[in-house]
XYZ file of N, CA, C and O in Angstrom:
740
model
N -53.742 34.398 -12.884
C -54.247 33.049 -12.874
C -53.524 32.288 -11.768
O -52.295 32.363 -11.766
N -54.045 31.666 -10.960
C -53.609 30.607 -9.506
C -53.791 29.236 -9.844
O -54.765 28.486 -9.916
N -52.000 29.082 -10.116
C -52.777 27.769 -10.149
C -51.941 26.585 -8.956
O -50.716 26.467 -8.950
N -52.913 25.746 -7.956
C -52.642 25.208 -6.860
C -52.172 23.462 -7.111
O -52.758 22.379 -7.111
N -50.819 23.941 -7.303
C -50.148 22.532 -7.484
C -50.256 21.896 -6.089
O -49.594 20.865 -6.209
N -50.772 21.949 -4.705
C -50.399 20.977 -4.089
C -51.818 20.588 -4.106
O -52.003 19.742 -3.232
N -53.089 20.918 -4.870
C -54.181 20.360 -4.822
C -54.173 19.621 -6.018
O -54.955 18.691 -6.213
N -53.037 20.117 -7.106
C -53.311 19.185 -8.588
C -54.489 19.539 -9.191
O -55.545 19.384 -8.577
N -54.469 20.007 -10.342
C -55.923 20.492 -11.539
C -55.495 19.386 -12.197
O -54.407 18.847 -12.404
N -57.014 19.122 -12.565
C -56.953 18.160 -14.060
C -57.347 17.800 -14.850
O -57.260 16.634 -14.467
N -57.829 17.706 -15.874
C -58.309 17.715 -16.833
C -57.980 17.060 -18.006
O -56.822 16.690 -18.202
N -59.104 16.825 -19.025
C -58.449 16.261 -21.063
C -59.263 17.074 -21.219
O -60.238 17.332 -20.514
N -58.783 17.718 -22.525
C -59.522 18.507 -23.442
C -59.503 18.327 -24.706
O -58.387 17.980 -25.091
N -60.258 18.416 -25.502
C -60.063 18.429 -26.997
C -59.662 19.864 -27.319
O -60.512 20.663 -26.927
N -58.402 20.532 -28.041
C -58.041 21.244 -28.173
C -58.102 22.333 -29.342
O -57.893 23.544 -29.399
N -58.481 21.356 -30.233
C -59.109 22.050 -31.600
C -60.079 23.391 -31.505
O -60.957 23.664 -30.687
N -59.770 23.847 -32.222
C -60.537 25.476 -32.130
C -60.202 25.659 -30.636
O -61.100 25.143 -29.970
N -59.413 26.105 -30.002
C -59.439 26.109 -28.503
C -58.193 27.009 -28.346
O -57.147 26.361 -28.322
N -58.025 28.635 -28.208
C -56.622 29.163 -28.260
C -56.503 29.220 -27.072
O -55.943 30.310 -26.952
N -56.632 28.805 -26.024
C -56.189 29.339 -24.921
C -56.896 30.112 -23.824
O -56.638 30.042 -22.622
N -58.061 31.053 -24.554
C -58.715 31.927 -23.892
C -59.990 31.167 -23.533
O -60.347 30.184 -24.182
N -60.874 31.784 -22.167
C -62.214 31.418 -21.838
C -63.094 31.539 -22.692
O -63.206 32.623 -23.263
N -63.883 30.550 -22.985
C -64.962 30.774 -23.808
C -66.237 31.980 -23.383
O -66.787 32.104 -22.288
N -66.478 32.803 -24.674
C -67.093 34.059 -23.816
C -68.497 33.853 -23.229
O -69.099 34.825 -22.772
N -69.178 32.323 -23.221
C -70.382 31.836 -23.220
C -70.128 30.249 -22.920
O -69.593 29.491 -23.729
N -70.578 29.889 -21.682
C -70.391 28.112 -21.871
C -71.436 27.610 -23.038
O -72.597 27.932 -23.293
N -70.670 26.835 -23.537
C -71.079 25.480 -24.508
C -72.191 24.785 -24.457
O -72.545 24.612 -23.291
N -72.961 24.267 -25.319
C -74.353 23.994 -24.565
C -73.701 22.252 -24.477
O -72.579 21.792 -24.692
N -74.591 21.822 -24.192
C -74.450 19.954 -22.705
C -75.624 19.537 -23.251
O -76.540 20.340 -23.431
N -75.743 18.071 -23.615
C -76.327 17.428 -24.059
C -77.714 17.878 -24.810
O -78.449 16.914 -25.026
N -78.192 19.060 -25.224
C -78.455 19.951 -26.133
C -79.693 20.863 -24.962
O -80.916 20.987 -25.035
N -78.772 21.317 -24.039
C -79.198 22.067 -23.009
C -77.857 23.038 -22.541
O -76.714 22.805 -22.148
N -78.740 24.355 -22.839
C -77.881 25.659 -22.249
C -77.162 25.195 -20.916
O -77.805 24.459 -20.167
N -76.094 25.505 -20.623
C -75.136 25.443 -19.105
C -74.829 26.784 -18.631
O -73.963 27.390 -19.261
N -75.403 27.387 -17.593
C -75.390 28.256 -16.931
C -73.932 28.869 -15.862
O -73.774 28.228 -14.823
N -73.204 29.729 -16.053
C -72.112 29.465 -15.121
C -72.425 30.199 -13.683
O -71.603 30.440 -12.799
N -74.029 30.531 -13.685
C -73.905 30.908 -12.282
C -74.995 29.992 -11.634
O -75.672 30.510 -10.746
N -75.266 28.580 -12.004
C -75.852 27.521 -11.639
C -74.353 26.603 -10.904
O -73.155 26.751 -11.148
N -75.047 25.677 -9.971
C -74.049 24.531 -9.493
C -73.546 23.158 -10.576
O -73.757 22.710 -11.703
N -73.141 23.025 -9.947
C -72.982 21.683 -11.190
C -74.175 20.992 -10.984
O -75.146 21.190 -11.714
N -74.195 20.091 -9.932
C -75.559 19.680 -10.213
C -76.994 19.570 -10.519
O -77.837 18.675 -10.572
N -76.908 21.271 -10.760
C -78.528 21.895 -11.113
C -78.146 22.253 -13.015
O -79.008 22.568 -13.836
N -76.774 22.097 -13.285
C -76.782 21.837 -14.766
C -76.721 20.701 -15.247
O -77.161 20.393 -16.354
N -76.261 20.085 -14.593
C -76.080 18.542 -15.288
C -77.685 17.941 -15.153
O -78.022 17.036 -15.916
N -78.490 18.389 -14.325
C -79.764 17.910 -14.114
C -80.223 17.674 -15.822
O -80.750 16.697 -16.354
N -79.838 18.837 -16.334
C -80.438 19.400 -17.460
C -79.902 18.601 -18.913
O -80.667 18.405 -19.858
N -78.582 18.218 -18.909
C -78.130 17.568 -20.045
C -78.789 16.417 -19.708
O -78.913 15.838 -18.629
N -79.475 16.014 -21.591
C -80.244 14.631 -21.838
C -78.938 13.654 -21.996
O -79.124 12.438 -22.040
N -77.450 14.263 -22.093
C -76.746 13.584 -22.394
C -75.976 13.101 -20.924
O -74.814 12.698 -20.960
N -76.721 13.182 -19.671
C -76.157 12.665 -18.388
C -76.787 12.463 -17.141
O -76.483 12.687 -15.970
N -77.824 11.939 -17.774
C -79.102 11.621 -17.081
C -78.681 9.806 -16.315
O -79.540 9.243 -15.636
N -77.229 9.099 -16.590
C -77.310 8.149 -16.185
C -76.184 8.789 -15.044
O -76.269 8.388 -13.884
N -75.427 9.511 -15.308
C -74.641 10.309 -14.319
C -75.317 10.875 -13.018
O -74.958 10.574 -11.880
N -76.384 11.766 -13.346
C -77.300 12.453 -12.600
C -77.564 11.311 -11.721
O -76.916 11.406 -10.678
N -78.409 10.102 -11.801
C -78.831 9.268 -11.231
C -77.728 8.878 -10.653
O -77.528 9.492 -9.605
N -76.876 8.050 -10.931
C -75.689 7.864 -10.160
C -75.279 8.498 -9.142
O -74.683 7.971 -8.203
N -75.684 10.201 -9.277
C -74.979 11.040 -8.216
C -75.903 10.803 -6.990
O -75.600 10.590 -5.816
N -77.134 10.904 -7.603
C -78.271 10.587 -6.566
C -78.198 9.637 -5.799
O -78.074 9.866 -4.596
N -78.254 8.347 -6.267
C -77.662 7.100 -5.835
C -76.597 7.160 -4.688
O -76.818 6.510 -3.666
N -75.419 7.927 -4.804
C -74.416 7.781 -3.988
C -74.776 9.140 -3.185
O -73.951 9.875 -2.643
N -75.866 9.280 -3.213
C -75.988 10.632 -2.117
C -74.438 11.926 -2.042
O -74.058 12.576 -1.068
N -73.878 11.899 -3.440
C -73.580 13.536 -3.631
C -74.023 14.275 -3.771
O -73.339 15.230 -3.402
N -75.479 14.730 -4.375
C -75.908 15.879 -4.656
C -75.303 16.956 -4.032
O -74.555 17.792 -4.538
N -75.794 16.840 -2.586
C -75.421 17.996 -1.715
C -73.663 18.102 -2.058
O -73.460 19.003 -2.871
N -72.785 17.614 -1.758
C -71.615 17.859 -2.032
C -71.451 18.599 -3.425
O -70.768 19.618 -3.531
N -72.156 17.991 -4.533
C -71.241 18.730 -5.556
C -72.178 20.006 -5.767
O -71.874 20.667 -6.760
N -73.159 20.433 -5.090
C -73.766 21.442 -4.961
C -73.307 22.795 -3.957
O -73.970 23.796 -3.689
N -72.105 22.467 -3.579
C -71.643 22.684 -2.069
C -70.837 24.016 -3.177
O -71.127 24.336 -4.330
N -69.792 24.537 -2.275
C -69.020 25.871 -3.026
C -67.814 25.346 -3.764
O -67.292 25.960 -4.695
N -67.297 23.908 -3.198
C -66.105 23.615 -4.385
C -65.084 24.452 -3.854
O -64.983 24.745 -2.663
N -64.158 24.916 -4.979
C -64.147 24.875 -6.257
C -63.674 22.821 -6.286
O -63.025 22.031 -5.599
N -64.763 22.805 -7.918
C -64.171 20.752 -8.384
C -64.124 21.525 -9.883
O -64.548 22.590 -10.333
N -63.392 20.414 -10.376
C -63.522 19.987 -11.710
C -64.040 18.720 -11.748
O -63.614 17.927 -10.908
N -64.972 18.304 -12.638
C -65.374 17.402 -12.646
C -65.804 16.575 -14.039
O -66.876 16.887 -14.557
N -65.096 15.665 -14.570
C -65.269 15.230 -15.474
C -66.251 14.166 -16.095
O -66.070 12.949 -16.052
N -67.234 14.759 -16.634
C -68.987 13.804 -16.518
C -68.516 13.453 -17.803
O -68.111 14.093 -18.773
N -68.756 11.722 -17.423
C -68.933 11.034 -18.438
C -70.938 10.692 -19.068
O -71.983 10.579 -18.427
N -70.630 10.639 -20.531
C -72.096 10.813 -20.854
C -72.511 9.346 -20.962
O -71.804 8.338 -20.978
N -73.877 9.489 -21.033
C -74.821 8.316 -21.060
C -74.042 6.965 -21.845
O -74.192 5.884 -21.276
N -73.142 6.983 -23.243
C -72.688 6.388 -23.823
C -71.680 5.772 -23.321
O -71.493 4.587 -23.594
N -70.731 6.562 -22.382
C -69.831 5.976 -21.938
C -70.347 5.335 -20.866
O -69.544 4.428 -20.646
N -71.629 5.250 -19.697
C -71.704 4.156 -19.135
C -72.126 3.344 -19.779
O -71.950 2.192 -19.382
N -72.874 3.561 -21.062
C -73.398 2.109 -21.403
C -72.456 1.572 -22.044
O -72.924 0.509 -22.453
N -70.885 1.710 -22.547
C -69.891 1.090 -22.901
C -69.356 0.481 -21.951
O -68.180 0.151 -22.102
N -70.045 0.145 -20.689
C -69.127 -0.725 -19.547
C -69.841 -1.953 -19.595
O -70.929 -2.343 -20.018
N -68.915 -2.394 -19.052
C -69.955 -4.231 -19.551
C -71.341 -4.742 -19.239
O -71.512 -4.360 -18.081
N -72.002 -5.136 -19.469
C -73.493 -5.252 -19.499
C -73.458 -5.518 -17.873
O -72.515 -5.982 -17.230
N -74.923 -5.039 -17.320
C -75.285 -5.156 -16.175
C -74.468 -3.948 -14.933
O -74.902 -3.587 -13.839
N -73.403 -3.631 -15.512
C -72.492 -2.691 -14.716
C -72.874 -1.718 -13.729
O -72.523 -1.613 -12.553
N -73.756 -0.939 -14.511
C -74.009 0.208 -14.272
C -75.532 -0.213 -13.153
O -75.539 0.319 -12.043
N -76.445 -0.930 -13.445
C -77.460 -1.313 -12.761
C -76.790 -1.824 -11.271
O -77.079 -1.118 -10.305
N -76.057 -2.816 -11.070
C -74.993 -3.390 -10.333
C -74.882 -2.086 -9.336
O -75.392 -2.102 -8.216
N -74.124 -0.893 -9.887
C -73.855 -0.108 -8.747
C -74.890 0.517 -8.381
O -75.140 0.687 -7.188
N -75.734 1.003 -9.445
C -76.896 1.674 -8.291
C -77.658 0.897 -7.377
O -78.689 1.435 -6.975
N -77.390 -0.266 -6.943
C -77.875 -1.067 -6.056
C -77.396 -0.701 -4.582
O -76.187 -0.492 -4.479
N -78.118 -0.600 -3.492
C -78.113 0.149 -2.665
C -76.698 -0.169 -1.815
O -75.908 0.655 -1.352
N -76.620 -2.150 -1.746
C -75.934 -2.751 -1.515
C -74.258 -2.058 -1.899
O -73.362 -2.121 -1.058
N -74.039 -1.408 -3.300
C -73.121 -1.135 -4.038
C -72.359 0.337 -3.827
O -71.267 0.477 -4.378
N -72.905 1.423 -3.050
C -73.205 2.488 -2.717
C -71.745 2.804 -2.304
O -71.541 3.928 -2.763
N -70.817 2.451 -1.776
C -69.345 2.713 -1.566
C -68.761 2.443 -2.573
O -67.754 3.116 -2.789
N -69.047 1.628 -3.347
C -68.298 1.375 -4.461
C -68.492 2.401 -6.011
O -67.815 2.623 -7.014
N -69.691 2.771 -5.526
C -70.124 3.891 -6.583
C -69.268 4.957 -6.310
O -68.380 5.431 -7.019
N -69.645 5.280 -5.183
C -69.141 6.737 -4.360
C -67.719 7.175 -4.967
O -67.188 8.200 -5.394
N -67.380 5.727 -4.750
C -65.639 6.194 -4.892
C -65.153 5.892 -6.686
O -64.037 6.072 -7.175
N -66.201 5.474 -7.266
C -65.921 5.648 -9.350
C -66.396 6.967 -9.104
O -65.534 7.696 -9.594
N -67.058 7.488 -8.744
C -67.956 8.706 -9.195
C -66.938 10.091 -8.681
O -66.645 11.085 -9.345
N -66.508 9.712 -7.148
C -65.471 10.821 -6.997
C -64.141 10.951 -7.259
O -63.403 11.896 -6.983
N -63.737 9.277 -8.169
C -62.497 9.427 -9.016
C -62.794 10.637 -10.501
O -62.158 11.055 -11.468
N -63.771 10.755 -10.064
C -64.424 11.949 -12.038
C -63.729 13.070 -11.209
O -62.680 13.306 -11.807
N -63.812 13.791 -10.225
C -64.039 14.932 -9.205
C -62.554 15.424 -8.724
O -62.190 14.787 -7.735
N -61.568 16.430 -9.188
C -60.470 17.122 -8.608
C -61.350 18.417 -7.527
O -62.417 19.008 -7.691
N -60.461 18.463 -6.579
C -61.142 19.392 -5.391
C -60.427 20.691 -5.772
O -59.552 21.099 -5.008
N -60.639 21.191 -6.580
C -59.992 22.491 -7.256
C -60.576 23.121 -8.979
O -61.188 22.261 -9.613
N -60.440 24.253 -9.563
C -61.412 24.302 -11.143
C -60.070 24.920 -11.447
O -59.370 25.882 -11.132
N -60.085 23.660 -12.368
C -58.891 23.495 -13.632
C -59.642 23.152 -15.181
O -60.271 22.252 -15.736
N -59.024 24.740 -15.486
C -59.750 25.236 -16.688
C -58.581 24.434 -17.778
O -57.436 24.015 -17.607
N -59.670 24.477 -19.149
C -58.305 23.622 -19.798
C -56.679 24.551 -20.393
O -55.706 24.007 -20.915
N -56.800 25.616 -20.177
C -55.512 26.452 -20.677
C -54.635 26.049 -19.452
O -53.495 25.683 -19.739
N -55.057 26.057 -17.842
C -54.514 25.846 -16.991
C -53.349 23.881 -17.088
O -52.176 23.552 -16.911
N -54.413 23.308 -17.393
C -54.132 21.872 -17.423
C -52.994 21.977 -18.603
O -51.787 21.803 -18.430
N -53.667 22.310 -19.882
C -53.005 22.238 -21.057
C -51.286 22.801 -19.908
O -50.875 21.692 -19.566
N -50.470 23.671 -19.394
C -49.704 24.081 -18.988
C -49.091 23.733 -18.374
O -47.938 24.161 -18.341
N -49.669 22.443 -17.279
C -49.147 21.654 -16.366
C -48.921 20.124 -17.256
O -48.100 19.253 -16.971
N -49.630 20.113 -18.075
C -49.179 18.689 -19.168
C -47.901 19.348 -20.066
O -46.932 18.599 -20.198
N -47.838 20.388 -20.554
C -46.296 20.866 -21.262
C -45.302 20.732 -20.579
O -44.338 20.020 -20.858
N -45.526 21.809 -19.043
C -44.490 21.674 -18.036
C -43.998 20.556 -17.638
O -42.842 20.626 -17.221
N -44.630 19.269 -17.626
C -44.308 18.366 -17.114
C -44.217 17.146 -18.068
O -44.456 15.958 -17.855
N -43.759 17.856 -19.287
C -42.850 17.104 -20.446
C -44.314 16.299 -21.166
O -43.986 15.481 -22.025
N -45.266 16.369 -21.027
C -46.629 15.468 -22.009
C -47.197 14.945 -20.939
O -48.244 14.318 -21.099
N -46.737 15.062 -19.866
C -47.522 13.858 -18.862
C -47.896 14.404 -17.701
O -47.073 15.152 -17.173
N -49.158 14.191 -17.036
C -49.207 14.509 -15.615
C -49.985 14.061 -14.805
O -51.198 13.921 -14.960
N -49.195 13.737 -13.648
C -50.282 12.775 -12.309
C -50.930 14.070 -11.741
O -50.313 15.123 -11.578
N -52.381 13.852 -11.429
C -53.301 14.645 -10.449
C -53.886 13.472 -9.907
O -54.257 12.549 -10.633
N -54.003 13.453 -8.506
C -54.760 12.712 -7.385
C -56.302 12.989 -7.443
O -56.242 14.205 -7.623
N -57.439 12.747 -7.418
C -58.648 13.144 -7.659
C -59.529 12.786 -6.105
O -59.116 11.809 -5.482
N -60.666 13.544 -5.539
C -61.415 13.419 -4.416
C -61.369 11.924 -3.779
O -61.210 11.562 -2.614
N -61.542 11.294 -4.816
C -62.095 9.851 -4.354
C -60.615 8.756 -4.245
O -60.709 7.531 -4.333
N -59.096 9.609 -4.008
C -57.955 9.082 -4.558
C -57.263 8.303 -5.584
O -56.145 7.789 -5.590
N -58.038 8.335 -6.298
C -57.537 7.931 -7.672
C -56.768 8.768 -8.432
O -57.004 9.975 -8.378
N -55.883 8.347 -9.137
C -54.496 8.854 -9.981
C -54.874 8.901 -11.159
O -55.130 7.926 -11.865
N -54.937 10.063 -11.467
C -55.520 10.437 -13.511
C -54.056 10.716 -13.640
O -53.427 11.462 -12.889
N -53.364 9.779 -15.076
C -52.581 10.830 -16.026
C -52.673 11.638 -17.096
O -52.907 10.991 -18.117
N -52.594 12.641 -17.244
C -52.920 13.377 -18.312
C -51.648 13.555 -18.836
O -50.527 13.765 -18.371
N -52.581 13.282 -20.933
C -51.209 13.548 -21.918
C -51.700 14.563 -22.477
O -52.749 15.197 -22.367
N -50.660 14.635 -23.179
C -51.091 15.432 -24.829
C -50.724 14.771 -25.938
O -49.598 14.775 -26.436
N -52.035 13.990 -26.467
C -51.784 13.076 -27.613
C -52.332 13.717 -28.932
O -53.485 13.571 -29.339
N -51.385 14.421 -29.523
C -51.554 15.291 -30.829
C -52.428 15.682 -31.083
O -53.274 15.314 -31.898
N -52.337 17.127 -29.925
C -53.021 18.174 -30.115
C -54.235 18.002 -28.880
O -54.749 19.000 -28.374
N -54.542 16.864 -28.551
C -55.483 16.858 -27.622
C -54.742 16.299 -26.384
O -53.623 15.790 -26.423
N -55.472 16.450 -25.333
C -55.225 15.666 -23.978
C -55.991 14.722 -23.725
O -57.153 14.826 -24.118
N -55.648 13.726 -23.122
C -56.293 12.764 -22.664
C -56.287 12.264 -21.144
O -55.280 12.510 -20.479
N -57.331 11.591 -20.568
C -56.725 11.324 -18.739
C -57.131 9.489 -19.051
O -58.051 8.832 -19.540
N -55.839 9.265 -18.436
C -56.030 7.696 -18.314
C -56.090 7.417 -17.034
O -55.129 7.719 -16.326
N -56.988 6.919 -16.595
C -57.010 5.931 -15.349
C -56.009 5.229 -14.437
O -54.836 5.438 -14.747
N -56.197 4.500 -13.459
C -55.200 3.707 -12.901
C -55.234 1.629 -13.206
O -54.620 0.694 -12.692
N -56.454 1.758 -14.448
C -56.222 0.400 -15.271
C -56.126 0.991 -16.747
O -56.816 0.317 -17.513
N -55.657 1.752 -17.198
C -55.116 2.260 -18.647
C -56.413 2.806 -19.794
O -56.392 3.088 -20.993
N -57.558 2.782 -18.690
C -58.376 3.173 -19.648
C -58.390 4.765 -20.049
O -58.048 5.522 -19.140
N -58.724 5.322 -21.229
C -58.291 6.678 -22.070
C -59.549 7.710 -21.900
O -60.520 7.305 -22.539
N -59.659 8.278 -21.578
C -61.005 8.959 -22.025
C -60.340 10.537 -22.630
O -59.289 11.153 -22.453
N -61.688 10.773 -23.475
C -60.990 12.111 -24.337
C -62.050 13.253 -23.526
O -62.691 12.763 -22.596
N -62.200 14.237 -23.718
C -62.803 14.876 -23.255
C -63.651 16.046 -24.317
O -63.453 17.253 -24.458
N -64.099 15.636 -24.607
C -65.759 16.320 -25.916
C -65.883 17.756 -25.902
O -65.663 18.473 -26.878
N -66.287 18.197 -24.627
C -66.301 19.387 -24.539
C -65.994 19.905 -22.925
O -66.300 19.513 -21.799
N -65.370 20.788 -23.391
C -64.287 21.542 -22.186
C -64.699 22.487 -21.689
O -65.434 23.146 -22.424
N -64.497 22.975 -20.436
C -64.110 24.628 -19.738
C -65.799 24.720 -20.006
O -66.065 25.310 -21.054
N -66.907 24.266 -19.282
C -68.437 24.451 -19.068
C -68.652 24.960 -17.764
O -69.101 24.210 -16.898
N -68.319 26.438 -17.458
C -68.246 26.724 -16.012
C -69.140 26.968 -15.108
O -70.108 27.645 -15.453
N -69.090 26.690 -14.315
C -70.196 26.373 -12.713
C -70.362 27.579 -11.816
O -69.761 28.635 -12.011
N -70.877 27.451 -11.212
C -70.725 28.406 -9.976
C -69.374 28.304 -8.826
O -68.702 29.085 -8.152
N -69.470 26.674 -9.107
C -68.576 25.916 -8.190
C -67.440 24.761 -8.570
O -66.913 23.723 -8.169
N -67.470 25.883 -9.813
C -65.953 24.874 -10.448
C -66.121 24.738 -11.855
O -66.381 25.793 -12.433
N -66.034 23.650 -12.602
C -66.109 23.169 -14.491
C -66.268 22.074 -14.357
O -65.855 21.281 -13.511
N -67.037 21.951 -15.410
C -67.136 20.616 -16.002
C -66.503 20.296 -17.188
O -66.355 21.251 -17.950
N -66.230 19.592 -17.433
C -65.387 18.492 -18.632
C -65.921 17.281 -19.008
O -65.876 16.301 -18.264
N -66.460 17.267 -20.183
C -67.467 16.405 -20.645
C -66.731 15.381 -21.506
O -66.341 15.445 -22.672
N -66.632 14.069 -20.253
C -66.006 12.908 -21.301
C -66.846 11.646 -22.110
O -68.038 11.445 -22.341
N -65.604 10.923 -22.407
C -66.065 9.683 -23.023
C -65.990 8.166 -22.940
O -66.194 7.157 -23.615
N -65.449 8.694 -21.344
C -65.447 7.055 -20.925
C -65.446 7.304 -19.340
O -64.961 8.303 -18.809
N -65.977 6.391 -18.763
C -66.160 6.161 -17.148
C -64.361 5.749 -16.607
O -63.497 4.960 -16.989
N -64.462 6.622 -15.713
C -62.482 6.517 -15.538
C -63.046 5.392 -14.253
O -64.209 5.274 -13.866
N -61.550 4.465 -13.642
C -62.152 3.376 -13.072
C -60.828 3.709 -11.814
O -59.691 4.158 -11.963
N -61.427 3.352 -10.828
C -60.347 2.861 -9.729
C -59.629 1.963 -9.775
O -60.078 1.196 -10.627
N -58.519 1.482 -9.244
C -57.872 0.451 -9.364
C -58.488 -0.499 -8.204
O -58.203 -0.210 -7.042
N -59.398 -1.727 -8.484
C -59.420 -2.365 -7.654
C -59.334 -3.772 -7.205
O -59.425 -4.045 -6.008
């Protein structure tokens, strides 16, 4: 197993039922099979549970990038967690006008490396419960381990847990959260 500390992996996972090992089958996504020899963005197309994500990506003209060879981890927040941002929010950025500002929430989700959760789980022990990873879009995730699970907080203290873990890509994992992580701005 490689794992590239000067690129930083990162990840939250919910850890329950979770020993350590790869799952022998990814997990199904918003009640759609996830393929691990599909891209990320030709699976996420597919979850009903990230269809405001999907659009978003569109919006900020990633497709092609996160379709690209990677390796990312990438932590998709679902439909619920954008609509938990304050009213109008989410409409706001897909406005064409808004398009840098998207770019860079959307590639704070995105580590340029696939950090599986046994990997992460290892670098949050090693590094006493806590750990900074830098993410594409430069934003600073810390990841804990808050009894038994991990969590990544933001750079304004917001928490997100992570639902379901280690959903592997062609071109990295996904990590399916529960809240839109935010830049500091």
């Amino acid at each position: 197993m490689r794992i590239f500390r000067s690129t930083l992996l990162a990840g939250a996972f919910v850890v329950t039922g979770f020993a350590g090992a790869a799952y022998a089958e990814n997990p199904m996504v918003g009640g759609a099979a996830m393929y691990a020899d599909k891209t990320i963005v030709e699976n996420a197309v597919n979850s009903k549970d990230h269809t405001t994500l999907v659009a978003a990506v569109k919006e900020a003209g990633l497709v092609e990038t996160l379709s690209g060879a990677g390796p990312f981890t990438v932590f998709a927040p679902t439909n619920e967690a954008f609509a938990a941002l304050p009213a109008g929010t989410v409409e706001t950025l897909l406005k064409p006008e808004n398009k840098a500002q998207l770019v860079t929430i959307l590639t704070c989700h995105v580590i340029g490396a696939k950090a599986m959760a046994a990997d992460v789980m290892k670098m949050v022990k090693d590094d006493g419960g806590a750990h900074k990873v830098k993410t594409v879009g430069g934003c600073e995730l810390t990841l804990k381990d808050e009894g038994g699970k991990v969590t990544v907080t933001d750079e304004n203290g917001n928490v997100a847990n992570v639902t379901i873990a280690d959903v592997e890509q062609s071109n990295g994992v996904i990590h399916v959260v529960d809240k839109v992580l935010l830049p500091k701005m």
